Amino acid sequence: MTPLTLTLMIFAIMLVLMAVRTPIAIAMFVAGCLGYAAQAGWSPLASFLNSQAFARFASYDLSVIPLFILMGHFATQGGISRALFGFASSVMGRFKGGLAMAAVLASAAFGAICGSSVATAATITSVALPEMKRHGYSGRLSTGTLAAGGTLGILIPPSVPLVIYAILAEQNIAKLFAAAMVPGLIAMVGYMIAIAIYVRVVPGHAPDNAVRGEPISLQSLKGVVPIALIFLLVFGGIYGGFFTPTEGAAVGAAATFVAALALRELTMDKLRQCFYATAEGSAMIFMIFLGADLMNSALALTQVPAQMADVVQAWGLSPLMVVSAILLFYVVLGAVMDELSMILLTIPIFFPMVNALDFGMPKEAAAIWFGIMVLMTVGFGMLAPPVGLNVYVVNSMARDVPIAESYRGVMPFLISDILRTLLLLFFPGISLWLVQFIG
């Protein structure tokens, strides 16, 4: 059996298992086991599993993942999202489509302490959707806005997918967080502009009169001040050299816990839910890690990924063309896989290829920029049909809105995503400016 045939069979096994609703971690694990055993034998496979599982999960860097997840659950269960949306409504309510813009602003602020796209979408939807319906916003605009706003959970640091990229590509987590900040803010502003244009070009999806929110008061600031302080504490501490990103995640989780207690909405039952959900989410991510490690090891034995890199270099394609092709592949892959699985499966294959190219900048800068481009494209996949995980999550909470309407609702935001991705692709300095400024 040729290496190429074996590679195709490994992917075919994974896709067949996914088609029958096997969890992605198990699908990658089984495909990797069969591919590895077919080349090296069952005994080396057992030895690999015995050593690799411990080596992977004993990594100190991985502890940042459950800590950021716990931080997000404390914010969700602590009532911070409700206070955030109230403040955002006070700020944006004066504009036409203001409640939709407020949902985007609240999503961005919540994403600054969450790190998960799906969690951000679900949390802000639970607060914003009833208000948007009550004020006459269409199901299309409401669900589309909330699904798009959810992607800000991974675009604005801390971002769990970005942490995973940093671990796989052996890059500095703090620098990647800094690089994501400006693109994340551009995404937020781009979504607001998309809403402003949409409600004027396509009438009937937002009330003609602006919704006047409550005036900004000390009460409306109660959800904003804790988030601002936590954000400054975590990232100020990291970039000030007071603690590492892992220690910063621990400080952030503790500070969010205190903020949730101060808002008096975190009961013992909710506290248990936070820990259970964190354990469940972390276990899922670590299982995907193990499955992706095994599958990548099986693919490495075929030497096809290394041969692909040689072929790409032999073709003489420009570095931008190679990156563009990889990003298009991510868009297609987003139709069948979630963001974590995509990153874990593909970065070990694509990163060495990209790292060998000459972008006219230092290798570290190119690696950081490529990570941001991957993050942008992964966010696109969370919205794009036929899957669009964020769309499904939001639509499941808006049972009276057909799924087709929700997909139509995300189209203006997908256009914004495309424009932003092109901007960052051709002007890498936008992503790298803050990294260079911080030094």
GROMACS .gro file of C-alpha atoms in nm:
model
  439
    1MET     CA    1   0.000   0.000   0.000
    2THR     CA    2   0.146   0.337  -0.103
    3PRO     CA    3   0.185   0.615   0.157
    4LEU     CA    4  -0.069   0.833  -0.027
    5THR     CA    5  -0.327   0.551  -0.030
    6LEU     CA    6  -0.270   0.492   0.341
    7THR     CA    7  -0.310   0.863   0.414
    8LEU     CA    8  -0.639   0.875   0.224
    9MET     CA    9  -0.760   0.566   0.410
   10ILE     CA   10  -0.681   0.727   0.748
   11PHE     CA   11  -0.888   1.033   0.657
   12ALA     CA   12  -1.164   0.815   0.509
   13ILE     CA   13  -1.194   0.615   0.833
   14MET     CA   14  -1.216   0.937   1.033
   15LEU     CA   15  -1.484   1.086   0.806
   16VAL     CA   16  -1.692   0.766   0.803
   17LEU     CA   17  -1.688   0.753   1.183
   18MET     CA   18  -1.787   1.120   1.200
   19ALA     CA   19  -2.069   1.055   0.953
   20VAL     CA   20  -2.222   0.799   1.192
   21ARG     CA   21  -2.204   1.058   1.474
   22THR     CA   22  -1.895   0.925   1.648
   23PRO     CA   23  -1.736   1.199   1.863
   24ILE     CA   24  -1.452   1.366   1.676
   25ALA     CA   25  -1.196   1.268   1.942
   26ILE     CA   26  -1.286   0.900   1.912
   27ALA     CA   27  -1.295   0.920   1.531
   28MET     CA   28  -0.942   1.063   1.518
   29PHE     CA   29  -0.820   0.818   1.783
   30VAL     CA   30  -0.951   0.511   1.596
   31ALA     CA   31  -0.825   0.634   1.257
   32GLY     CA   32  -0.487   0.714   1.410
   33CYS     CA   33  -0.462   0.374   1.583
   34LEU     CA   34  -0.538   0.182   1.265
   35GLY     CA   35  -0.304   0.397   1.055
   36TYR     CA   36  -0.020   0.372   1.308
   37ALA     CA   37  -0.061  -0.004   1.357
   38ALA     CA   38  -0.074  -0.064   0.979
   39GLN     CA   39   0.272   0.090   0.946
   40ALA     CA   40   0.453   0.016   1.274
   41GLY     CA   41   0.256  -0.271   1.429
   42TRP     CA   42   0.040  -0.309   1.739
   43SER     CA   43   0.323  -0.337   1.992
   44PRO     CA   44   0.483  -0.002   1.894
   45LEU     CA   45   0.132   0.148   1.902
   46ALA     CA   46   0.083   0.033   2.262
   47SER     CA   47   0.424   0.173   2.355
   48PHE     CA   48   0.342   0.503   2.185
   49LEU     CA   49   0.012   0.536   2.371
   50ASN     CA   50   0.180   0.456   2.701
   51SER     CA   51   0.444   0.726   2.663
   52GLN     CA   52   0.268   0.992   2.453
   53ALA     CA   53  -0.044   1.023   2.666
   54PHE     CA   54   0.162   1.098   2.977
   55ALA     CA   55   0.403   1.327   2.792
   56ARG     CA   56   0.119   1.530   2.641
   57PHE     CA   57  -0.096   1.574   2.951
   58ALA     CA   58   0.195   1.629   3.192
   59SER     CA   59   0.264   1.959   3.014
   60TYR     CA   60   0.239   2.257   3.250
   61ASP     CA   61   0.124   2.479   2.962
   62LEU     CA   62  -0.197   2.279   2.920
   63SER     CA   63  -0.323   2.390   3.262
   64VAL     CA   64  -0.407   2.728   3.111
   65ILE     CA   65  -0.698   2.568   2.919
   66PRO     CA   66  -0.915   2.451   3.213
   67LEU     CA   67  -0.835   2.774   3.400
   68PHE     CA   68  -0.963   2.996   3.117
   69ILE     CA   69  -1.266   2.767   3.075
   70LEU     CA   70  -1.339   2.796   3.449
   71MET     CA   71  -1.302   3.173   3.423
   72GLY     CA   72  -1.568   3.179   3.150
   73HIS     CA   73  -1.810   2.961   3.349
   74PHE     CA   74  -1.775   3.183   3.657
   75ALA     CA   75  -1.864   3.482   3.437
   76THR     CA   76  -2.159   3.297   3.282
   77GLN     CA   77  -2.311   3.173   3.607
   78GLY     CA   78  -2.230   3.490   3.799
   79GLY     CA   79  -2.473   3.714   3.610
   80ILE     CA   80  -2.202   3.928   3.453
   81SER     CA   81  -2.350   3.889   3.103
   82ARG     CA   82  -2.683   4.045   3.205
   83ALA     CA   83  -2.515   4.352   3.349
   84LEU     CA   84  -2.294   4.376   3.041
   85PHE     CA   85  -2.586   4.376   2.800
   86GLY     CA   86  -2.767   4.636   3.009
   87PHE     CA   87  -2.468   4.869   2.989
   88ALA     CA   88  -2.419   4.804   2.616
   89SER     CA   89  -2.788   4.883   2.554
   90SER     CA   90  -2.747   5.213   2.736
   91VAL     CA   91  -2.453   5.303   2.514
   92MET     CA   92  -2.583   5.182   2.176
   93GLY     CA   93  -2.962   5.217   2.219
   94ARG     CA   94  -2.969   5.561   2.060
   95PHE     CA   95  -2.882   5.419   1.715
   96LYS     CA   96  -3.106   5.234   1.472
   97GLY     CA   97  -3.025   4.867   1.519
   98GLY     CA   98  -2.876   4.966   1.853
   99LEU     CA   99  -2.982   4.654   2.044
  100ALA     CA  100  -2.810   4.437   1.783
  101MET     CA  101  -2.498   4.652   1.816
  102ALA     CA  102  -2.529   4.623   2.194
  103ALA     CA  103  -2.531   4.243   2.161
  104VAL     CA  104  -2.206   4.263   1.963
  105LEU     CA  105  -2.049   4.497   2.219
  106ALA     CA  106  -2.158   4.271   2.507
  107SER     CA  107  -2.020   3.966   2.324
  108ALA     CA  108  -1.683   4.137   2.279
  109ALA     CA  109  -1.666   4.236   2.646
  110PHE     CA  110  -1.774   3.890   2.761
  111GLY     CA  111  -1.521   3.731   2.525
  112ALA     CA  112  -1.249   3.919   2.712
  113ILE     CA  113  -1.300   3.685   3.009
  114CYS     CA  114  -1.445   3.376   2.839
  115GLY     CA  115  -1.229   3.239   2.556
  116SER     CA  116  -1.498   3.022   2.398
  117SER     CA  117  -1.708   3.105   2.092
  118VAL     CA  118  -1.999   2.873   2.172
  119ALA     CA  119  -2.013   2.977   2.539
  120THR     CA  120  -2.016   3.345   2.442
  121ALA     CA  121  -2.292   3.291   2.185
  122ALA     CA  122  -2.510   3.089   2.424
  123THR     CA  123  -2.461   3.322   2.721
  124ILE     CA  124  -2.530   3.650   2.542
  125THR     CA  125  -2.822   3.492   2.350
  126SER     CA  126  -2.993   3.395   2.676
  127VAL     CA  127  -2.985   3.761   2.782
  128ALA     CA  128  -3.020   3.955   2.456
  129LEU     CA  129  -3.261   3.747   2.246
  130PRO     CA  130  -3.574   3.810   2.461
  131GLU     CA  131  -3.504   4.186   2.459
  132MET     CA  132  -3.447   4.195   2.083
  133LYS     CA  133  -3.772   4.007   2.023
  134ARG     CA  134  -3.962   4.237   2.260
  135HIS     CA  135  -3.846   4.544   2.070
  136GLY     CA  136  -3.941   4.410   1.727
  137TYR     CA  137  -3.613   4.278   1.585
  138SER     CA  138  -3.659   4.003   1.327
  139GLY     CA  139  -3.553   3.647   1.402
  140ARG     CA  140  -3.310   3.668   1.110
  141LEU     CA  141  -3.120   3.971   1.238
  142SER     CA  142  -3.137   3.864   1.603
  143THR     CA  143  -2.999   3.513   1.558
  144GLY     CA  144  -2.747   3.620   1.294
  145THR     CA  145  -2.612   3.895   1.518
  146LEU     CA  146  -2.584   3.672   1.824
  147ALA     CA  147  -2.414   3.390   1.631
  148ALA     CA  148  -2.162   3.635   1.483
  149GLY     CA  149  -2.108   3.803   1.819
  150GLY     CA  150  -2.021   3.465   1.965
  151THR     CA  151  -1.713   3.440   1.744
  152LEU     CA  152  -1.568   3.738   1.932
  153GLY     CA  153  -1.527   3.494   2.222
  154ILE     CA  154  -1.225   3.344   2.045
  155LEU     CA  155  -1.113   3.652   1.850
  156ILE     CA  156  -1.064   3.867   2.160
  157PRO     CA  157  -0.815   3.719   2.408
  158PRO     CA  158  -0.807   3.506   2.611
  159SER     CA  159  -0.880   3.250   2.341
  160VAL     CA  160  -0.868   2.875   2.399
  161PRO     CA  161  -0.801   2.794   2.028
  162LEU     CA  162  -0.515   3.046   2.031
  163VAL     CA  163  -0.367   2.880   2.340
  164ILE     CA  164  -0.379   2.544   2.161
  165TYR     CA  165  -0.213   2.696   1.852
  166ALA     CA  166   0.061   2.841   2.074
  167ILE     CA  167   0.128   2.500   2.229
  168LEU     CA  168   0.134   2.317   1.895
  169ALA     CA  169   0.344   2.579   1.714
  170GLU     CA  170   0.564   2.641   2.020
  171GLN     CA  171   0.493   3.015   2.018
  172ASN     CA  172   0.464   3.269   2.298
  173ILE     CA  173   0.104   3.277   2.426
  174ALA     CA  174   0.130   3.636   2.550
  175LYS     CA  175   0.248   3.762   2.210
  176LEU     CA  176  -0.035   3.576   2.034
  177PHE     CA  177  -0.288   3.733   2.272
  178ALA     CA  178  -0.145   4.077   2.194
  179ALA     CA  179  -0.158   4.007   1.820
  180ALA     CA  180  -0.525   3.905   1.843
  181MET     CA  181  -0.635   4.222   2.020
  182VAL     CA  182  -0.646   4.463   1.724
  183PRO     CA  183  -0.806   4.211   1.479
  184GLY     CA  184  -1.064   4.132   1.748
  185LEU     CA  185  -1.156   4.498   1.786
  186ILE     CA  186  -1.169   4.534   1.406
  187ALA     CA  187  -1.410   4.239   1.400
  188MET     CA  188  -1.633   4.405   1.660
  189VAL     CA  189  -1.644   4.737   1.473
  190GLY     CA  190  -1.696   4.555   1.141
  191TYR     CA  191  -1.998   4.370   1.280
  192MET     CA  192  -2.149   4.696   1.405
  193ILE     CA  193  -2.099   4.858   1.066
  194ALA     CA  194  -2.260   4.553   0.900
  195ILE     CA  195  -2.565   4.595   1.128
  196ALA     CA  196  -2.588   4.969   1.058
  197ILE     CA  197  -2.582   4.909   0.682
  198TYR     CA  198  -2.817   4.608   0.693
  199VAL     CA  199  -3.098   4.779   0.888
  200ARG     CA  200  -3.097   5.065   0.638
  201VAL     CA  201  -3.063   4.866   0.317
  202VAL     CA  202  -3.303   4.587   0.418
  203PRO     CA  203  -3.593   4.748   0.609
  204GLY     CA  204  -3.826   4.559   0.841
  205HIS     CA  205  -3.565   4.375   1.046
  206ALA     CA  206  -3.520   4.638   1.317
  207PRO     CA  207  -3.760   4.896   1.467
  208ASP     CA  208  -3.765   5.230   1.287
  209ASN     CA  209  -3.716   5.418   1.612
  210ALA     CA  210  -3.407   5.370   1.824
  211VAL     CA  211  -3.457   5.187   2.151
  212ARG     CA  212  -3.377   5.418   2.439
  213GLY     CA  213  -3.199   5.222   2.708
  214GLU     CA  214  -3.162   5.324   3.069
  215PRO     CA  215  -2.922   5.615   3.118
  216ILE     CA  216  -2.570   5.516   3.214
  217SER     CA  217  -2.549   5.499   3.592
  218LEU     CA  218  -2.342   5.341   3.866
  219GLN     CA  219  -2.586   5.050   3.865
  220SER     CA  220  -2.538   4.989   3.491
  221LEU     CA  221  -2.161   4.985   3.542
  222LYS     CA  222  -2.167   4.697   3.791
  223GLY     CA  223  -2.100   4.436   3.521
  224VAL     CA  224  -1.850   4.643   3.324
  225VAL     CA  225  -1.615   4.751   3.601
  226PRO     CA  226  -1.534   4.394   3.718
  227ILE     CA  227  -1.457   4.281   3.363
  228ALA     CA  228  -1.237   4.584   3.297
  229LEU     CA  229  -1.049   4.526   3.623
  230ILE     CA  230  -1.008   4.152   3.557
  231PHE     CA  231  -0.886   4.219   3.202
  232LEU     CA  232  -0.634   4.477   3.324
  233LEU     CA  233  -0.523   4.252   3.609
  234VAL     CA  234  -0.467   3.946   3.389
  235PHE     CA  235  -0.310   4.108   3.084
  236GLY     CA  236  -0.139   4.388   3.273
  237GLY     CA  237   0.021   4.124   3.492
  238ILE     CA  238   0.126   3.912   3.195
  239TYR     CA  239   0.274   4.195   2.989
  240GLY     CA  240   0.416   4.365   3.296
  241GLY     CA  241   0.616   4.051   3.368
  242PHE     CA  242   0.451   3.984   3.704
  243PHE     CA  243   0.332   3.636   3.607
  244THR     CA  244   0.321   3.388   3.320
  245PRO     CA  245   0.010   3.329   3.104
  246THR     CA  246  -0.070   3.016   3.307
  247GLU     CA  247  -0.046   3.208   3.634
  248GLY     CA  248  -0.247   3.487   3.472
  249ALA     CA  249  -0.524   3.239   3.390
  250ALA     CA  250  -0.531   3.128   3.754
  251VAL     CA  251  -0.545   3.490   3.874
  252GLY     CA  252  -0.822   3.563   3.622
  253ALA     CA  253  -1.028   3.264   3.734
  254ALA     CA  254  -0.993   3.366   4.100
  255ALA     CA  255  -1.079   3.730   4.024
  256THR     CA  256  -1.385   3.631   3.818
  257PHE     CA  257  -1.499   3.409   4.105
  258VAL     CA  258  -1.476   3.705   4.344
  259ALA     CA  259  -1.665   3.928   4.096
  260ALA     CA  260  -1.940   3.667   4.060
  261LEU     CA  261  -1.971   3.646   4.439
  262ALA     CA  262  -1.993   4.026   4.459
  263LEU     CA  263  -2.289   4.025   4.217
  264ARG     CA  264  -2.462   3.774   4.451
  265GLU     CA  265  -2.581   3.541   4.177
  266LEU     CA  266  -2.336   3.253   4.224
  267THR     CA  267  -2.512   2.988   4.435
  268MET     CA  268  -2.364   2.657   4.549
  269ASP     CA  269  -2.559   2.477   4.276
  270LYS     CA  270  -2.421   2.714   4.010
  271LEU     CA  271  -2.073   2.673   4.156
  272ARG     CA  272  -2.098   2.296   4.115
  273GLN     CA  273  -2.215   2.348   3.756
  274CYS     CA  274  -1.907   2.563   3.690
  275PHE     CA  275  -1.668   2.292   3.805
  276TYR     CA  276  -1.857   2.008   3.633
  277ALA     CA  277  -1.877   2.201   3.303
  278THR     CA  278  -1.507   2.290   3.326
  279ALA     CA  279  -1.411   1.927   3.387
  280GLU     CA  280  -1.632   1.811   3.099
  281GLY     CA  281  -1.503   2.073   2.856
  282SER     CA  282  -1.139   2.018   2.952
  283ALA     CA  283  -1.174   1.641   2.919
  284MET     CA  284  -1.324   1.683   2.573
  285ILE     CA  285  -1.035   1.907   2.463
  286PHE     CA  286  -0.771   1.673   2.606
  287MET     CA  287  -0.932   1.373   2.436
  288ILE     CA  288  -0.921   1.563   2.106
  289PHE     CA  289  -0.555   1.639   2.182
  290LEU     CA  290  -0.480   1.268   2.223
  291GLY     CA  291  -0.674   1.169   1.910
  292ALA     CA  292  -0.508   1.442   1.703
  293ASP     CA  293  -0.162   1.348   1.835
  294LEU     CA  294  -0.212   0.986   1.736
  295MET     CA  295  -0.352   1.072   1.394
  296ASN     CA  296  -0.071   1.318   1.323
  297SER     CA  297   0.186   1.056   1.427
  298ALA     CA  298   0.028   0.806   1.188
  299LEU     CA  299   0.038   1.066   0.909
  300ALA     CA  300   0.401   1.149   0.991
  301LEU     CA  301   0.495   0.783   0.942
  302THR     CA  302   0.357   0.799   0.587
  303GLN     CA  303   0.585   1.103   0.523
  304VAL     CA  304   0.311   1.251   0.306
  305PRO     CA  305   0.296   1.584   0.500
  306ALA     CA  306   0.673   1.632   0.453
  307GLN     CA  307   0.641   1.544   0.085
  308MET     CA  308   0.357   1.797   0.054
  309ALA     CA  309   0.587   2.070   0.187
  310ASP     CA  310   0.854   1.974  -0.068
  311VAL     CA  311   0.598   1.979  -0.350
  312VAL     CA  312   0.471   2.323  -0.249
  313GLN     CA  313   0.825   2.461  -0.247
  314ALA     CA  314   0.897   2.298  -0.584
  315TRP     CA  315   0.592   2.465  -0.739
  316GLY     CA  316   0.741   2.804  -0.661
  317LEU     CA  317   0.415   2.951  -0.533
  318SER     CA  318   0.431   3.282  -0.351
  319PRO     CA  319   0.397   3.258   0.030
  320LEU     CA  320   0.068   3.452   0.020
  321MET     CA  321  -0.077   3.206  -0.232
  322VAL     CA  322   0.017   2.913  -0.007
  323VAL     CA  323  -0.141   3.076   0.300
  324SER     CA  324  -0.452   3.168   0.097
  325ALA     CA  325  -0.490   2.806  -0.015
  326ILE     CA  326  -0.455   2.686   0.346
  327LEU     CA  327  -0.718   2.935   0.464
  328LEU     CA  328  -0.959   2.821   0.191
  329PHE     CA  329  -0.901   2.464   0.307
  330TYR     CA  330  -0.997   2.571   0.660
  331VAL     CA  331  -1.322   2.716   0.529
  332VAL     CA  332  -1.407   2.383   0.364
  333LEU     CA  333  -1.295   2.185   0.670
  334GLY     CA  334  -1.519   2.401   0.888
  335ALA     CA  335  -1.819   2.230   0.725
  336VAL     CA  336  -1.740   1.901   0.903
  337MET     CA  337  -1.523   1.986   1.207
  338ASP     CA  338  -1.526   2.218   1.507
  339GLU     CA  339  -1.255   2.478   1.563
  340LEU     CA  340  -1.049   2.284   1.817
  341SER     CA  341  -1.038   1.969   1.605
  342MET     CA  342  -0.935   2.168   1.298
  343ILE     CA  343  -0.646   2.335   1.478
  344LEU     CA  344  -0.525   2.019   1.652
  345LEU     CA  345  -0.536   1.811   1.334
  346THR     CA  346  -0.395   2.058   1.082
  347ILE     CA  347  -0.141   2.281   1.258
  348PRO     CA  348   0.119   2.000   1.292
  349ILE     CA  349   0.084   1.951   0.915
  350PHE     CA  350   0.058   2.310   0.791
  351PHE     CA  351   0.280   2.499   1.035
  352PRO     CA  352   0.613   2.342   0.925
  353MET     CA  353   0.516   2.417   0.565
  354VAL     CA  354   0.437   2.782   0.642
  355ASN     CA  355   0.741   2.819   0.868
  356ALA     CA  356   0.968   2.721   0.578
  357LEU     CA  357   0.837   3.007   0.359
  358ASP     CA  358   0.992   3.353   0.337
  359PHE     CA  359   0.737   3.627   0.416
  360GLY     CA  360   0.997   3.900   0.445
  361MET     CA  361   0.962   3.911   0.823
  362PRO     CA  362   1.117   3.726   1.119
  363LYS     CA  363   1.006   3.364   1.162
  364GLU     CA  364   0.840   3.438   1.496
  365ALA     CA  365   0.642   3.727   1.349
  366ALA     CA  366   0.529   3.509   1.057
  367ALA     CA  367   0.422   3.234   1.298
  368ILE     CA  368   0.219   3.480   1.507
  369TRP     CA  369   0.055   3.632   1.198
  370PHE     CA  370  -0.031   3.288   1.060
  371GLY     CA  371  -0.189   3.196   1.394
  372ILE     CA  372  -0.412   3.503   1.379
  373MET     CA  373  -0.511   3.423   1.020
  374VAL     CA  374  -0.603   3.068   1.124
  375LEU     CA  375  -0.809   3.208   1.412
  376MET     CA  376  -0.996   3.444   1.177
  377THR     CA  377  -1.078   3.161   0.938
  378VAL     CA  378  -1.185   2.929   1.218
  379GLY     CA  379  -1.425   3.201   1.335
  380PHE     CA  380  -1.561   3.216   0.981
  381GLY     CA  381  -1.626   2.841   0.996
  382MET     CA  382  -1.834   2.888   1.312
  383LEU     CA  383  -2.087   3.083   1.102
  384ALA     CA  384  -2.067   2.945   0.749
  385PRO     CA  385  -2.324   2.688   0.627
  386PRO     CA  386  -2.384   2.397   0.611
  387VAL     CA  387  -2.274   2.353   0.974
  388GLY     CA  388  -2.188   2.683   1.144
  389LEU     CA  389  -2.184   2.561   1.504
  390ASN     CA  390  -2.265   2.904   1.648
  391VAL     CA  391  -2.569   2.929   1.422
  392TYR     CA  392  -2.699   2.596   1.549
  393VAL     CA  393  -2.643   2.694   1.913
  394VAL     CA  394  -2.825   3.026   1.880
  395ASN     CA  395  -3.102   2.881   1.663
  396SER     CA  396  -3.168   2.606   1.919
  397MET     CA  397  -3.243   2.883   2.171
  398ALA     CA  398  -3.476   3.063   1.926
  399ARG     CA  399  -3.712   2.778   1.845
  400ASP     CA  400  -3.955   2.995   1.646
  401VAL     CA  401  -3.686   3.095   1.392
  402PRO     CA  402  -3.621   2.855   1.100
  403ILE     CA  403  -3.256   2.756   1.063
  404ALA     CA  404  -3.258   2.893   0.706
  405GLU     CA  405  -3.347   3.238   0.843
  406SER     CA  406  -3.055   3.221   1.087
  407TYR     CA  407  -2.817   3.137   0.802
  408ARG     CA  408  -2.950   3.435   0.606
  409GLY     CA  409  -2.895   3.646   0.914
  410VAL     CA  410  -2.521   3.572   0.930
  411MET     CA  411  -2.455   3.666   0.566
  412PRO     CA  412  -2.376   4.036   0.635
  413PHE     CA  413  -2.132   3.925   0.904
  414LEU     CA  414  -1.967   3.671   0.674
  415ILE     CA  415  -1.906   3.953   0.426
  416SER     CA  416  -1.748   4.152   0.708
  417ASP     CA  417  -1.534   3.847   0.796
  418ILE     CA  418  -1.413   3.812   0.437
  419LEU     CA  419  -1.315   4.179   0.415
  420ARG     CA  420  -1.135   4.163   0.750
  421THR     CA  421  -0.949   3.845   0.654
  422LEU     CA  422  -0.831   4.000   0.327
  423LEU     CA  423  -0.718   4.312   0.515
  424LEU     CA  424  -0.512   4.109   0.762
  425LEU     CA  425  -0.380   3.881   0.488
  426PHE     CA  426  -0.234   4.163   0.280
  427PHE     CA  427  -0.136   4.387   0.573
  428PRO     CA  428   0.025   4.163   0.838
  429GLY     CA  429   0.145   4.468   1.028
  430ILE     CA  430  -0.207   4.522   1.162
  431SER     CA  431  -0.179   4.201   1.363
  432LEU     CA  432   0.183   4.257   1.462
  433TRP     CA  433   0.164   4.625   1.558
  434LEU     CA  434   0.065   4.572   1.923
  435VAL     CA  435   0.320   4.291   1.963
  436GLN     CA  436   0.597   4.524   1.845
  437PHE     CA  437   0.464   4.812   2.056
  438ILE     CA  438   0.463   4.605   2.376
  439GLY     CA  439   0.799   4.460   2.282
   0.00000   0.00000   0.00000
